[in-house]
PDB file of C-alpha atoms in Angstrom:
ATOM      1  CA  UNK G 181       0.000   0.000   0.000  1.00 80.00           C
ATOM      2  CA  UNK G 182       1.588   3.256  -1.195  1.00 81.00           C
ATOM      3  CA  UNK G 183      -0.549   5.449   1.037  1.00 90.00           C
ATOM      4  CA  UNK G 184      -2.245   7.139  -1.927  1.00 95.00           C
ATOM      5  CA  UNK G 185      -5.835   5.954  -2.220  1.00 96.00           C
ATOM      6  CA  UNK G 186      -7.851   6.136  -5.413  1.00 97.00           C
ATOM      7  CA  UNK G 187     -11.500   5.247  -5.823  1.00 97.00           C
ATOM      8  CA  UNK G 188     -13.142   3.639  -7.613  1.00 97.00           C
ATOM      9  CA  UNK G 189     -10.705   1.091  -9.045  1.00 96.00           C
ATOM     10  CA  UNK G 190     -12.872   0.441 -12.071  1.00 96.00           C
ATOM     11  CA  UNK G 191     -15.541   2.501 -13.770  1.00 97.00           C
ATOM     12  CA  UNK G 192     -17.622   1.670 -16.812  1.00 98.00           C
ATOM     13  CA  UNK G 193     -19.839   4.361 -18.216  1.00 97.00           C
ATOM     14  CA  UNK G 194     -21.505   5.435 -21.431  1.00 98.00           C
ATOM     15  CA  UNK G 195     -20.491   8.142 -23.855  1.00 98.00           C
ATOM     16  CA  UNK G 196     -21.758  11.580 -22.925  1.00 97.00           C
ATOM     17  CA  UNK G 197     -21.804  10.831 -19.210  1.00 98.00           C
ATOM     18  CA  UNK G 198     -19.926  12.485 -16.364  1.00 98.00           C
ATOM     19  CA  UNK G 199     -17.794  10.751 -13.747  1.00 98.00           C
ATOM     20  CA  UNK G 200     -15.810  11.769 -10.690  1.00 98.00           C
ATOM     21  CA  UNK G 201     -12.561  10.123  -9.672  1.00 98.00           C
ATOM     22  CA  UNK G 202     -11.322  10.537  -6.135  1.00 98.00           C
ATOM     23  CA  UNK G 203      -7.840  10.607  -4.633  1.00 98.00           C
ATOM     24  CA  UNK G 204      -6.581  10.826  -1.073  1.00 97.00           C
ATOM     25  CA  UNK G 205      -2.886  11.717  -0.905  1.00 96.00           C
ATOM     26  CA  UNK G 206      -0.324  10.095   1.342  1.00 94.00           C
ATOM     27  CA  UNK G 207      -0.466  11.454   4.866  1.00 92.00           C
ATOM     28  CA  UNK G 208       1.464  14.713   5.089  1.00 89.00           C
ATOM     29  CA  UNK G 209       1.677  15.282   1.330  1.00 92.00           C
ATOM     30  CA  UNK G 210       0.307  18.595   0.150  1.00 91.00           C
ATOM     31  CA  UNK G 211       0.627  18.210  -3.615  1.00 92.00           C
ATOM     32  CA  UNK G 212      -1.624  16.078  -5.770  1.00 95.00           C
ATOM     33  CA  UNK G 213      -1.026  15.298  -9.430  1.00 95.00           C
ATOM     34  CA  UNK G 214      -3.327  13.659 -11.963  1.00 97.00           C
ATOM     35  CA  UNK G 215      -2.049  11.644 -14.920  1.00 97.00           C
ATOM     36  CA  UNK G 216      -3.772   9.811 -17.742  1.00 97.00           C
ATOM     37  CA  UNK G 217      -2.225   6.598 -19.065  1.00 94.00           C
ATOM     38  CA  UNK G 218      -3.311   5.278 -22.427  1.00 90.00           C
ATOM     39  CA  UNK G 219      -1.671   2.851 -24.828  1.00 82.00           C
ATOM     40  CA  UNK G 220      -1.062   5.409 -27.562  1.00 79.00           C
ATOM     41  CA  UNK G 221      -0.207   8.486 -25.464  1.00 79.00           C
ATOM     42  CA  UNK G 222       1.694   6.976 -22.563  1.00 86.00           C
ATOM     43  CA  UNK G 223       1.600   8.850 -19.258  1.00 92.00           C
ATOM     44  CA  UNK G 224       0.242  12.351 -19.754  1.00 94.00           C
ATOM     45  CA  UNK G 225       0.301  14.967 -17.016  1.00 94.00           C
ATOM     46  CA  UNK G 226      -3.107  16.548 -16.504  1.00 96.00           C
ATOM     47  CA  UNK G 227      -3.006  18.886 -13.525  1.00 96.00           C
ATOM     48  CA  UNK G 228      -1.356  19.610 -10.183  1.00 94.00           C
ATOM     49  CA  UNK G 229      -2.791  21.015  -6.960  1.00 94.00           C
ATOM     50  CA  UNK G 230      -0.905  22.187  -3.922  1.00 92.00           C
ATOM     51  CA  UNK G 231      -2.703  22.767  -0.647  1.00 92.00           C
ATOM     52  CA  UNK G 232      -5.965  23.504  -2.406  1.00 94.00           C
ATOM     53  CA  UNK G 233      -4.628  25.688  -5.197  1.00 94.00           C
ATOM     54  CA  UNK G 234      -4.040  24.799  -8.819  1.00 94.00           C
ATOM     55  CA  UNK G 235      -0.323  24.937  -9.541  1.00 91.00           C
ATOM     56  CA  UNK G 236       0.330  23.474 -12.973  1.00 91.00           C
ATOM     57  CA  UNK G 237      -1.704  22.393 -15.957  1.00 92.00           C
ATOM     58  CA  UNK G 238      -0.718  19.902 -18.576  1.00 91.00           C
ATOM     59  CA  UNK G 239      -2.662  18.340 -21.418  1.00 85.00           C
ATOM     60  CA  UNK G 240      -6.015  18.540 -19.703  1.00 94.00           C
ATOM     61  CA  UNK G 241      -9.109  18.822 -21.872  1.00 95.00           C
ATOM     62  CA  UNK G 242     -11.671  21.530 -21.219  1.00 96.00           C
ATOM     63  CA  UNK G 243     -14.195  18.759 -20.488  1.00 97.00           C
ATOM     64  CA  UNK G 244     -12.042  17.740 -17.535  1.00 97.00           C
ATOM     65  CA  UNK G 245     -11.687  19.630 -14.272  1.00 97.00           C
ATOM     66  CA  UNK G 246     -10.237  18.985 -10.863  1.00 97.00           C
ATOM     67  CA  UNK G 247     -10.129  20.416  -7.386  1.00 97.00           C
ATOM     68  CA  UNK G 248      -8.419  19.819  -4.080  1.00 97.00           C
ATOM     69  CA  UNK G 249     -10.416  20.141  -0.903  1.00 97.00           C
ATOM     70  CA  UNK G 250      -9.383  21.479   2.543  1.00 96.00           C
ATOM     71  CA  UNK G 251      -8.767  17.934   3.761  1.00 95.00           C
ATOM     72  CA  UNK G 252      -6.348  17.637   0.783  1.00 96.00           C
ATOM     73  CA  UNK G 253      -8.245  14.953  -1.073  1.00 97.00           C
ATOM     74  CA  UNK G 254      -8.720  15.677  -4.753  1.00 98.00           C
ATOM     75  CA  UNK G 255     -11.361  14.915  -7.337  1.00 98.00           C
ATOM     76  CA  UNK G 256     -11.014  14.725 -11.096  1.00 98.00           C
ATOM     77  CA  UNK G 257     -14.243  15.354 -12.971  1.00 98.00           C
ATOM     78  CA  UNK G 258     -14.601  14.060 -16.511  1.00 98.00           C
ATOM     79  CA  UNK G 259     -17.651  15.147 -18.487  1.00 97.00           C
ATOM     80  CA  UNK G 260     -19.178  14.581 -21.928  1.00 97.00           C
ATOM     81  CA  UNK G 261     -17.177  11.392 -22.035  1.00 98.00           C
ATOM     82  CA  UNK G 262     -15.948  10.014 -25.337  1.00 97.00           C
ATOM     83  CA  UNK G 263     -14.657   6.579 -26.239  1.00 96.00           C
ATOM     84  CA  UNK G 264     -11.136   8.011 -26.413  1.00 95.00           C
ATOM     85  CA  UNK G 265     -11.267   8.966 -22.745  1.00 96.00           C
ATOM     86  CA  UNK G 266     -10.988   5.305 -21.816  1.00 96.00           C
ATOM     87  CA  UNK G 267      -7.714   5.050 -19.934  1.00 96.00           C
ATOM     88  CA  UNK G 268      -6.057   4.523 -16.587  1.00 96.00           C
ATOM     89  CA  UNK G 269      -6.143   7.648 -14.454  1.00 97.00           C
ATOM     90  CA  UNK G 270      -3.478   7.935 -11.812  1.00 97.00           C
ATOM     91  CA  UNK G 271      -3.197  10.212  -8.862  1.00 97.00           C
ATOM     92  CA  UNK G 272       0.151  10.874  -7.230  1.00 96.00           C
ATOM     93  CA  UNK G 273       1.224  12.949  -4.270  1.00 95.00           C
ATOM     94  CA  UNK G 274       4.385  14.575  -3.028  1.00 91.00           C
ATOM     95  CA  UNK G 275       5.502  16.492   0.024  1.00 83.00           C
ATOM     96  CA  UNK G 276       6.209  20.114   0.816  1.00 71.00           C
ATOM     97  CA  UNK G 277       8.198  21.566  -2.121  1.00 65.00           C
ATOM     98  CA  UNK G 278      10.061  23.718   0.366  1.00 64.00           C
ATOM     99  CA  UNK G 279      11.695  20.500   1.549  1.00 64.00           C
ATOM    100  CA  UNK G 280      12.885  19.660  -1.953  1.00 69.00           C
ATOM    101  CA  UNK G 281      11.400  17.588  -4.727  1.00 73.00           C
ATOM    102  CA  UNK G 282      11.994  13.859  -4.473  1.00 79.00           C
ATOM    103  CA  UNK G 283       9.412  12.492  -6.876  1.00 83.00           C
ATOM    104  CA  UNK G 284       5.929  11.133  -6.432  1.00 89.00           C
ATOM    105  CA  UNK G 285       4.039   8.385  -4.674  1.00 92.00           C
ATOM    106  CA  UNK G 286       1.399   6.929  -6.981  1.00 94.00           C
ATOM    107  CA  UNK G 287      -1.993   5.454  -6.276  1.00 95.00           C
ATOM    108  CA  UNK G 288      -3.094   2.244  -7.942  1.00 94.00           C
ATOM    109  CA  UNK G 289      -5.236   4.073 -10.469  1.00 95.00           C
ATOM    110  CA  UNK G 290      -8.812   4.131 -11.728  1.00 97.00           C
ATOM    111  CA  UNK G 291      -9.494   2.254 -14.923  1.00 96.00           C
ATOM    112  CA  UNK G 292     -12.165   4.111 -16.883  1.00 97.00           C
ATOM    113  CA  UNK G 293     -13.954   2.374 -19.716  1.00 97.00           C
ATOM    114  CA  UNK G 294     -16.317   4.432 -21.848  1.00 97.00           C
ATOM    115  CA  UNK G 295     -18.729   2.348 -23.929  1.00 97.00           C
TER     116      UNK G 295
ATOM    117  CA  UNK M 167      10.465  21.828 -21.949  1.00 74.00           C
ATOM    118  CA  UNK M 168      12.238  18.902 -20.401  1.00 84.00           C
ATOM    119  CA  UNK M 169      11.930  15.495 -22.000  1.00 90.00           C
ATOM    120  CA  UNK M 170      13.101  11.923 -21.726  1.00 94.00           C
ATOM    121  CA  UNK M 171      13.365   9.290 -24.405  1.00 96.00           C
ATOM    122  CA  UNK M 172      13.246   5.555 -23.979  1.00 97.00           C
ATOM    123  CA  UNK M 173      14.413   4.219 -27.329  1.00 96.00           C
ATOM    124  CA  UNK M 174      13.315   0.610 -26.787  1.00 96.00           C
ATOM    125  CA  UNK M 175       9.679  -0.412 -26.565  1.00 95.00           C
ATOM    126  CA  UNK M 176      10.725  -3.812 -25.253  1.00 97.00           C
ATOM    127  CA  UNK M 177      13.820  -5.447 -23.816  1.00 98.00           C
ATOM    128  CA  UNK M 178      14.167  -9.205 -23.626  1.00 98.00           C
ATOM    129  CA  UNK M 179      16.686 -10.867 -21.348  1.00 98.00           C
ATOM    130  CA  UNK M 180      17.211 -14.324 -19.909  1.00 98.00           C
ATOM    131  CA  UNK M 181      17.021 -14.845 -16.163  1.00 98.00           C
ATOM    132  CA  UNK M 182      20.421 -14.489 -14.536  1.00 97.00           C
ATOM    133  CA  UNK M 183      21.780 -12.239 -17.268  1.00 98.00           C
ATOM    134  CA  UNK M 184      22.483  -8.536 -16.759  1.00 97.00           C
ATOM    135  CA  UNK M 185      19.861  -6.111 -18.000  1.00 97.00           C
ATOM    136  CA  UNK M 186      19.935  -2.520 -19.208  1.00 98.00           C
ATOM    137  CA  UNK M 187      16.950  -0.291 -19.925  1.00 98.00           C
ATOM    138  CA  UNK M 188      17.964   2.873 -21.725  1.00 98.00           C
ATOM    139  CA  UNK M 189      16.935   6.461 -21.085  1.00 98.00           C
ATOM    140  CA  UNK M 190      18.222   9.734 -22.476  1.00 97.00           C
ATOM    141  CA  UNK M 191      17.139  13.147 -21.330  1.00 95.00           C
ATOM    142  CA  UNK M 192      16.951  16.733 -22.466  1.00 93.00           C
ATOM    143  CA  UNK M 193      16.855  19.421 -19.786  1.00 88.00           C
ATOM    144  CA  UNK M 194      17.914  22.955 -19.162  1.00 85.00           C
ATOM    145  CA  UNK M 195      19.712  23.224 -15.874  1.00 83.00           C
ATOM    146  CA  UNK M 196      20.522  20.407 -13.491  1.00 85.00           C
ATOM    147  CA  UNK M 197      18.535  17.261 -14.157  1.00 89.00           C
ATOM    148  CA  UNK M 198      16.434  15.482 -11.558  1.00 91.00           C
ATOM    149  CA  UNK M 199      15.966  11.965 -12.961  1.00 94.00           C
ATOM    150  CA  UNK M 200      13.795   9.093 -11.809  1.00 95.00           C
ATOM    151  CA  UNK M 201      12.951   5.489 -12.616  1.00 96.00           C
ATOM    152  CA  UNK M 202       9.571   3.952 -11.849  1.00 96.00           C
ATOM    153  CA  UNK M 203       8.262   0.439 -12.425  1.00 96.00           C
ATOM    154  CA  UNK M 204       4.685  -0.595 -13.170  1.00 95.00           C
ATOM    155  CA  UNK M 205       3.478  -4.146 -12.647  1.00 92.00           C
ATOM    156  CA  UNK M 206       0.262  -5.271 -14.376  1.00 85.00           C
ATOM    157  CA  UNK M 207      -2.853  -3.583 -12.999  1.00 78.00           C
ATOM    158  CA  UNK M 208      -0.802  -1.661 -10.469  1.00 83.00           C
ATOM    159  CA  UNK M 209       0.320   1.914  -9.977  1.00 88.00           C
ATOM    160  CA  UNK M 210       3.853   3.107 -10.594  1.00 92.00           C
ATOM    161  CA  UNK M 211       6.405   2.304  -7.921  1.00 93.00           C
ATOM    162  CA  UNK M 212       9.496   4.395  -7.286  1.00 92.00           C
ATOM    163  CA  UNK M 213      12.793   2.624  -7.990  1.00 95.00           C
ATOM    164  CA  UNK M 214      15.479   5.270  -7.702  1.00 94.00           C
ATOM    165  CA  UNK M 215      16.389   8.877  -8.354  1.00 93.00           C
ATOM    166  CA  UNK M 216      19.356  11.036  -9.261  1.00 93.00           C
ATOM    167  CA  UNK M 217      19.430  14.584  -7.971  1.00 89.00           C
ATOM    168  CA  UNK M 218      23.065  15.214  -7.215  1.00 84.00           C
ATOM    169  CA  UNK M 219      26.161  13.368  -6.085  1.00 85.00           C
ATOM    170  CA  UNK M 220      27.499   9.994  -7.154  1.00 89.00           C
ATOM    171  CA  UNK M 221      26.795   9.126 -10.780  1.00 92.00           C
ATOM    172  CA  UNK M 222      25.902   5.548  -9.822  1.00 95.00           C
ATOM    173  CA  UNK M 223      22.604   5.469  -7.993  1.00 95.00           C
ATOM    174  CA  UNK M 224      21.384   2.379  -6.168  1.00 95.00           C
ATOM    175  CA  UNK M 225      17.695   1.721  -5.749  1.00 93.00           C
ATOM    176  CA  UNK M 226      15.083  -0.845  -4.835  1.00 91.00           C
ATOM    177  CA  UNK M 227      15.084  -4.551  -5.782  1.00 92.00           C
ATOM    178  CA  UNK M 228      18.780  -4.548  -6.742  1.00 95.00           C
ATOM    179  CA  UNK M 229      18.416  -1.984  -9.500  1.00 97.00           C
ATOM    180  CA  UNK M 230      20.904   0.782 -10.131  1.00 97.00           C
ATOM    181  CA  UNK M 231      21.241   3.564 -12.669  1.00 97.00           C
ATOM    182  CA  UNK M 232      24.191   5.394 -14.099  1.00 96.00           C
ATOM    183  CA  UNK M 233      23.975   9.123 -14.694  1.00 96.00           C
ATOM    184  CA  UNK M 234      26.142  10.228 -17.622  1.00 95.00           C
ATOM    185  CA  UNK M 235      26.127  13.964 -18.162  1.00 93.00           C
ATOM    186  CA  UNK M 236      28.177  13.974 -21.365  1.00 94.00           C
ATOM    187  CA  UNK M 237      25.871  11.439 -23.012  1.00 95.00           C
ATOM    188  CA  UNK M 238      22.734  12.846 -21.321  1.00 95.00           C
ATOM    189  CA  UNK M 239      21.783   9.328 -20.318  1.00 97.00           C
ATOM    190  CA  UNK M 240      20.376   7.644 -17.233  1.00 97.00           C
ATOM    191  CA  UNK M 241      20.300   3.927 -18.014  1.00 98.00           C
ATOM    192  CA  UNK M 242      18.731   1.469 -15.578  1.00 98.00           C
ATOM    193  CA  UNK M 243      20.748  -1.652 -14.833  1.00 98.00           C
ATOM    194  CA  UNK M 244      20.668  -4.844 -12.837  1.00 98.00           C
ATOM    195  CA  UNK M 245      23.505  -7.374 -12.684  1.00 97.00           C
ATOM    196  CA  UNK M 246      21.273 -10.465 -12.675  1.00 97.00           C
ATOM    197  CA  UNK M 247      17.686 -10.369 -13.941  1.00 97.00           C
ATOM    198  CA  UNK M 248      14.805 -12.217 -12.300  1.00 97.00           C
ATOM    199  CA  UNK M 249      11.601 -13.386 -13.969  1.00 96.00           C
ATOM    200  CA  UNK M 250       9.765 -11.260 -11.400  1.00 95.00           C
ATOM    201  CA  UNK M 251      11.483  -8.152 -12.831  1.00 96.00           C
ATOM    202  CA  UNK M 252       9.225  -8.436 -15.884  1.00 97.00           C
ATOM    203  CA  UNK M 253       7.247  -5.183 -15.905  1.00 96.00           C
ATOM    204  CA  UNK M 254       6.907  -1.785 -17.575  1.00 96.00           C
ATOM    205  CA  UNK M 255       9.693   0.657 -16.703  1.00 97.00           C
ATOM    206  CA  UNK M 256       9.425   4.427 -16.940  1.00 97.00           C
ATOM    207  CA  UNK M 257      12.146   7.024 -16.916  1.00 97.00           C
ATOM    208  CA  UNK M 258      11.109  10.516 -15.787  1.00 95.00           C
ATOM    209  CA  UNK M 259      12.594  13.979 -15.465  1.00 93.00           C
ATOM    210  CA  UNK M 260      11.577  16.870 -13.279  1.00 88.00           C
ATOM    211  CA  UNK M 261       9.918  19.602 -15.316  1.00 84.00           C
ATOM    212  CA  UNK M 262       9.860  23.166 -14.046  1.00 78.00           C
ATOM    213  CA  UNK M 263       8.050  24.545 -17.083  1.00 72.00           C
ATOM    214  CA  UNK M 264       5.168  25.830 -14.996  1.00 69.00           C
ATOM    215  CA  UNK M 265       7.457  27.098 -12.272  1.00 72.00           C
ATOM    216  CA  UNK M 266       6.480  24.129 -10.130  1.00 75.00           C
ATOM    217  CA  UNK M 267       7.931  20.645 -10.086  1.00 82.00           C
ATOM    218  CA  UNK M 268       6.122  18.015 -12.101  1.00 87.00           C
ATOM    219  CA  UNK M 269       7.425  14.838 -13.712  1.00 90.00           C
ATOM    220  CA  UNK M 270       7.572  14.219 -17.437  1.00 92.00           C
ATOM    221  CA  UNK M 271       7.676  10.526 -18.267  1.00 94.00           C
ATOM    222  CA  UNK M 272       9.081   8.574 -21.146  1.00 95.00           C
ATOM    223  CA  UNK M 273       6.838   6.219 -23.087  1.00 94.00           C
ATOM    224  CA  UNK M 274       8.000   3.241 -21.084  1.00 95.00           C
ATOM    225  CA  UNK M 275       9.981   0.106 -21.843  1.00 97.00           C
ATOM    226  CA  UNK M 276       8.519  -3.352 -21.339  1.00 96.00           C
ATOM    227  CA  UNK M 277      11.083  -5.678 -19.782  1.00 97.00           C
ATOM    228  CA  UNK M 278      10.517  -9.382 -20.349  1.00 97.00           C
ATOM    229  CA  UNK M 279      12.724 -11.791 -18.446  1.00 97.00           C
ATOM    230  CA  UNK M 280      12.525 -15.367 -19.644  1.00 97.00           C
ATOM    231  CA  UNK M 281      13.195 -18.362 -17.365  1.00 96.00           C
TER     232      UNK M 281
END
């Protein structure tokens, strides 16, 4: 157990629908990162939050949004889903950047299948 | 922007033989380099990192990596491969493009160790 918790583990939904993926970071970590893993695109950075504030944005579609709550858990919202959104979505966390950057701890991912 | 390249989609090695998984990087400034491993249906697990210091970095499960500044490489190595090492390996580099630390990953290399 890495300490980063993602729910649900699997999600099957229809095109056009909206889903919410949830992530609880490792205890003490303030930063949360979301990544999408697909066969053709590899691991793509979506967005980063630090202590409730958005810090960095990657290749995140306008149909996708995220937030980090006061208890530091984060949610990734995916709307108007398309078949191409089927992928593994990973959350990762890291500690206080003032202490240096030493990489991430990853959750086990949410596998999204859009049918 | 920072980037890493993993030139091999797949590496095949026999159990007991040494293995090398290649990674080259492109960064401005001092590189922060990482290796992660992903087992089937699992999240990414941290193996090792190079931030500063000795060019030979030792990590988990007997893996090590050699940082070579002149060749801009950070190859992952193990003296004697195990069948259980079969997995997907990712090289990553710290990206400060947004002003905040995120990780940019290579496309991954599948390592297959045969008995």
